[in-house]
């Protein structure tokens, strides 16, 4: 029958096409990825610098993230500074500058367990709204609780409470959301 | 409307004494249609068919004639014939097509469709719905529902299955788009096609394992052999989204060459839910197609077909959430985030940009009248770019940039002349999928290459009132994929898979003396996992979940049986009832994992592709009643269940119970207005009560009822027709959410929509 003659040709074409050349895909350069958040708290007066960090060098999958948590001194005021890194590329990239450049479109939000610390923004974007890369934090009495740091992209900074650091009405897209165990002693 | 032609030679015609006669029949029921007008334009003659649908026109001179066939309640049709001698022309009209937008079952014109469970939407219905998506057009068929991702992205669900389990067959070629995702719509322009056929039984024998759950066949169809230039120009407006659609088609024949061209332009802005705009849901489409048929001889013809589909569509702004916290905030809101209080045509990220080229060459050689060989080569190129809201001016760089090349070679041989009719064929397919690495994001699915080679045979044995059918198929599939490692340093891993797929089918059809028809089909088919099921990896933005492929997946084995009964109670009520059961061993699905995954963007639920035995079952019911030539009533009902066998977990996105009913009135023709009709349709969708708490973020939405009305009429200007229609959808501007819309967590469905369409046919 006619069709059987074609079958050999077809199978030959498929086999040839399939095994003839190999593909050589590249790994994309994940320049936008944030792998690391470092929150450094330096006491205004004297004292030890406290560092909180969340590091997930290989991104969403793969190995689990590494979390470092610090201990704050009671009744002490700290200057807080956020640093964002992409450690999946070499050399390591500083993403904080990207956020600074688009300060109007970004805001960090800090939430603490009730009454543990008081917290204020000490920076502003071009519209006079807070960004939250630098902050000031005063620890209360000895206690234990949680601290959550959120970075929103394209939040509505004019919405009620947002400029005061309340994330509820901010909307936008979450670029970062990490929680730390917080101890004040 | 379609037409079947029997050329028979009687006496050699004398000068201007040629006779044309035949019968006009209802294509759905095969009943004769009386009072059908058959007009010969050139001779300025017209006759009406008698009580058994017969007509006769005498005294024609040999030559070319335009014949217009017209029956109350049917879309008019025009054909060109060169008549040399006495000729029999039988016309089959789609008498039931308007309101139900489908015909019951055809099956007679092609012997290879007897036991298939399928329904066809014809060109006039497609044209009346200009501006709608392909899936919207099939949504009205019993057993078919639409899976949506906002307003512009829609794909069909057939008997509870979609995506990788439904084959989209575009002019005989399996559509090679990125149709695996819920947010990927078929890249097909409805204006370029003449018929849409939904195969509800499995069509795995002819199209391979992708058609395990059913198939959608779209065809540009044959071109009228008419030496004059004919065509149509249409415009459609939708009030919701202020959409404008321009469609055009031209066709003609010259000597041995028939050609057709189509073009479509569509622009829609933000759709509107009853209480707010669905910001960023606009669509822009620009499509064209060209078809060329060269009739080398009576026995051999060659055909060339090209189509281009380009589309840019916005994803609803309020659906863009990036982790569980965002999602929880977004789903409780009265008004979604990021909706604007004004209308706009602008399309911002998140958005999709799609380009799909299809080039097909096919040749056909008739060995005798009912025996032919067909060979086809098809090339498809698909370029999909998806844009997200990104940091640092990167929103212009696509987050996903996929290029897909597909080559298909097909040969088939059909013998319709022997006692046992048969069809044998082979298909070879080679697909290359490539990511662009400029996205700066790990790809959702890796680069891959896939080669398939398959052989199939279908035999059919007509026996008095019975038809018996059996088929078998084998496919060899080789898949080579290059996923990227999840750990550092990032590495390309090379993976190979070889799969053997097979399918067997058996079917029977029986027509009783009282025209009761029973059809039964059983299909056993194996489907190999697709590359997204094996290797997808990443965050699914809209549902805030991480999806993980599983490269150890094995092929799934499916057993689908479907039983359909068509009968009439007196002459008044026509009924089609269809029941099906579909058992799938090793059913591949996304199973929610127990723990949340901690990432720098927060915690995410993880969904992993898993295999477990599952089964789906349900039934469809269609009722049609012609009370008179004027009044028609119809109703349909669909019910589907699906769950896994061991854990009894309800499958996601199974359509809830659905019932729709409509009534239409066809007006008497006036000298100016022809084919005028008014129709009212109500549809009720129940709430999905079978759902799995772990797989769904929210309980399924409440039930809802929608009412629509449509008015249509045709104006005859000499030999040309202006066809116009006005319809109102969701008349009461009902607020509702659809379980089958992925954006149901965030926003209501669109509200009232007034659609107006007009087209000029010449």
mmCIF file with all atom_site columns, N, CA and C in Angstrom, chain A residues 67-88:
data_model
loop_
_atom_site.group_PDB
_atom_site.id
_atom_site.type_symbol
_atom_site.label_atom_id
_atom_site.label_alt_id
_atom_site.label_comp_id
_atom_site.label_asym_id
_atom_site.label_entity_id
_atom_site.label_seq_id
_atom_site.pdbx_PDB_ins_code
_atom_site.Cartn_x
_atom_site.Cartn_y
_atom_site.Cartn_z
_atom_site.occupancy
_atom_site.B_iso_or_equiv
_atom_site.pdbx_formal_charge
_atom_site.auth_seq_id
_atom_site.auth_comp_id
_atom_site.auth_asym_id
_atom_site.auth_atom_id
_atom_site.pdbx_PDB_model_num
ATOM 1  N N  . UNK A 1 67 ? 18.425 32.233 58.349 1.00 0.00 ? 67 UNK A N  1
ATOM 2  C CA . UNK A 1 67 ? 17.919 33.401 59.048 1.00 0.00 ? 67 UNK A CA 1
ATOM 3  C C  . UNK A 1 67 ? 18.787 33.670 60.271 1.00 0.00 ? 67 UNK A C  1
ATOM 4  N N  . UNK A 1 68 ? 19.284 34.908 60.396 1.00 0.00 ? 68 UNK A N  1
ATOM 5  C CA . UNK A 1 68 ? 20.090 35.306 61.557 1.00 0.00 ? 68 UNK A CA 1
ATOM 6  C C  . UNK A 1 68 ? 19.280 36.332 62.342 1.00 0.00 ? 68 UNK A C  1
ATOM 7  N N  . UNK A 1 69 ? 19.172 36.113 63.651 1.00 0.00 ? 69 UNK A N  1
ATOM 8  C CA . UNK A 1 69 ? 18.372 37.005 64.467 1.00 0.00 ? 69 UNK A CA 1
ATOM 9  C C  . UNK A 1 69 ? 19.211 37.600 65.587 1.00 0.00 ? 69 UNK A C  1
ATOM 10 N N  . UNK A 1 70 ? 18.973 38.857 65.931 1.00 0.00 ? 70 UNK A N  1
ATOM 11 C CA . UNK A 1 70 ? 19.757 39.530 66.964 1.00 0.00 ? 70 UNK A CA 1
ATOM 12 C C  . UNK A 1 70 ? 18.930 39.830 68.206 1.00 0.00 ? 70 UNK A C  1
ATOM 13 N N  . UNK A 1 71 ? 19.606 40.342 69.217 1.00 0.00 ? 71 UNK A N  1
ATOM 14 C CA . UNK A 1 71 ? 18.946 40.669 70.480 1.00 0.00 ? 71 UNK A CA 1
ATOM 15 C C  . UNK A 1 71 ? 19.116 42.168 70.739 1.00 0.00 ? 71 UNK A C  1
ATOM 16 N N  . UNK A 1 72 ? 18.014 42.883 70.980 1.00 0.00 ? 72 UNK A N  1
ATOM 17 C CA . UNK A 1 72 ? 18.078 44.322 71.241 1.00 0.00 ? 72 UNK A CA 1
ATOM 18 C C  . UNK A 1 72 ? 18.198 44.566 72.746 1.00 0.00 ? 72 UNK A C  1
ATOM 19 N N  . UNK A 1 73 ? 18.852 45.673 73.105 1.00 0.00 ? 73 UNK A N  1
ATOM 20 C CA . UNK A 1 73 ? 18.953 46.064 74.513 1.00 0.00 ? 73 UNK A CA 1
ATOM 21 C C  . UNK A 1 73 ? 17.726 46.900 74.873 1.00 0.00 ? 73 UNK A C  1
ATOM 22 N N  . UNK A 1 74 ? 17.174 46.650 76.048 1.00 0.00 ? 74 UNK A N  1
ATOM 23 C CA . UNK A 1 74 ? 15.987 47.378 76.485 1.00 0.00 ? 74 UNK A CA 1
ATOM 24 C C  . UNK A 1 74 ? 16.274 48.871 76.595 1.00 0.00 ? 74 UNK A C  1
ATOM 25 N N  . UNK A 1 75 ? 15.270 49.668 76.319 1.00 0.00 ? 75 UNK A N  1
ATOM 26 C CA . UNK A 1 75 ? 15.328 51.127 76.423 1.00 0.00 ? 75 UNK A CA 1
ATOM 27 C C  . UNK A 1 75 ? 16.506 51.740 75.654 1.00 0.00 ? 75 UNK A C  1
ATOM 28 N N  . UNK A 1 76 ? 16.793 51.183 74.518 1.00 0.00 ? 76 UNK A N  1
ATOM 29 C CA . UNK A 1 76 ? 17.887 51.690 73.688 1.00 0.00 ? 76 UNK A CA 1
ATOM 30 C C  . UNK A 1 76 ? 17.315 52.123 72.339 1.00 0.00 ? 76 UNK A C  1
ATOM 31 N N  . UNK A 1 77 ? 17.860 53.245 71.811 1.00 0.00 ? 77 UNK A N  1
ATOM 32 C CA . UNK A 1 77 ? 17.418 53.709 70.492 1.00 0.00 ? 77 UNK A CA 1
ATOM 33 C C  . UNK A 1 77 ? 18.468 53.343 69.451 1.00 0.00 ? 77 UNK A C  1
ATOM 34 N N  . UNK A 1 78 ? 17.982 52.819 68.314 1.00 0.00 ? 78 UNK A N  1
ATOM 35 C CA . UNK A 1 78 ? 18.876 52.368 67.243 1.00 0.00 ? 78 UNK A CA 1
ATOM 36 C C  . UNK A 1 78 ? 18.546 53.099 65.941 1.00 0.00 ? 78 UNK A C  1
ATOM 37 N N  . UNK A 1 79 ? 19.559 53.334 65.129 1.00 0.00 ? 79 UNK A N  1
ATOM 38 C CA . UNK A 1 79 ? 19.332 53.729 63.739 1.00 0.00 ? 79 UNK A CA 1
ATOM 39 C C  . UNK A 1 79 ? 19.314 52.461 62.899 1.00 0.00 ? 79 UNK A C  1
ATOM 40 N N  . UNK A 1 80 ? 18.224 52.282 62.154 1.00 0.00 ? 80 UNK A N  1
ATOM 41 C CA . UNK A 1 80 ? 18.125 51.056 61.363 1.00 0.00 ? 80 UNK A CA 1
ATOM 42 C C  . UNK A 1 80 ? 18.431 51.325 59.900 1.00 0.00 ? 80 UNK A C  1
ATOM 43 N N  . UNK A 1 81 ? 19.108 50.404 59.251 1.00 0.00 ? 81 UNK A N  1
ATOM 44 C CA . UNK A 1 81 ? 19.412 50.545 57.832 1.00 0.00 ? 81 UNK A CA 1
ATOM 45 C C  . UNK A 1 81 ? 19.184 49.209 57.126 1.00 0.00 ? 81 UNK A C  1
ATOM 46 N N  . UNK A 1 82 ? 18.465 49.295 56.026 1.00 0.00 ? 82 UNK A N  1
ATOM 47 C CA . UNK A 1 82 ? 18.171 48.087 55.241 1.00 0.00 ? 82 UNK A CA 1
ATOM 48 C C  . UNK A 1 82 ? 19.179 47.955 54.107 1.00 0.00 ? 82 UNK A C  1
ATOM 49 N N  . UNK A 1 83 ? 19.604 46.743 53.877 1.00 0.00 ? 83 UNK A N  1
ATOM 50 C CA . UNK A 1 83 ? 20.453 46.473 52.723 1.00 0.00 ? 83 UNK A CA 1
ATOM 51 C C  . UNK A 1 83 ? 19.888 45.255 51.998 1.00 0.00 ? 83 UNK A C  1
ATOM 52 N N  . UNK A 1 84 ? 19.718 45.393 50.671 1.00 0.00 ? 84 UNK A N  1
ATOM 53 C CA . UNK A 1 84 ? 19.204 44.272 49.868 1.00 0.00 ? 84 UNK A CA 1
ATOM 54 C C  . UNK A 1 84 ? 20.292 43.831 48.909 1.00 0.00 ? 84 UNK A C  1
ATOM 55 N N  . UNK A 1 85 ? 20.510 42.540 48.801 1.00 0.00 ? 85 UNK A N  1
ATOM 56 C CA . UNK A 1 85 ? 21.562 42.028 47.928 1.00 0.00 ? 85 UNK A CA 1
ATOM 57 C C  . UNK A 1 85 ? 21.036 40.932 47.021 1.00 0.00 ? 85 UNK A C  1
ATOM 58 N N  . UNK A 1 86 ? 21.705 40.816 45.884 1.00 0.00 ? 86 UNK A N  1
ATOM 59 C CA . UNK A 1 86 ? 21.496 39.634 45.046 1.00 0.00 ? 86 UNK A CA 1
ATOM 60 C C  . UNK A 1 86 ? 22.799 38.853 45.082 1.00 0.00 ? 86 UNK A C  1
ATOM 61 N N  . UNK A 1 87 ? 22.807 37.792 45.867 1.00 0.00 ? 87 UNK A N  1
ATOM 62 C CA . UNK A 1 87 ? 24.034 37.013 46.029 1.00 0.00 ? 87 UNK A CA 1
ATOM 63 C C  . UNK A 1 87 ? 24.083 35.796 45.099 1.00 0.00 ? 87 UNK A C  1
ATOM 64 N N  . UNK A 1 88 ? 23.100 35.717 44.188 1.00 0.00 ? 88 UNK A N  1
ATOM 65 C CA . UNK A 1 88 ? 23.144 34.592 43.246 1.00 0.00 ? 88 UNK A CA 1
ATOM 66 C C  . UNK A 1 88 ? 24.079 34.900 42.098 1.00 0.00 ? 88 UNK A C  1
#
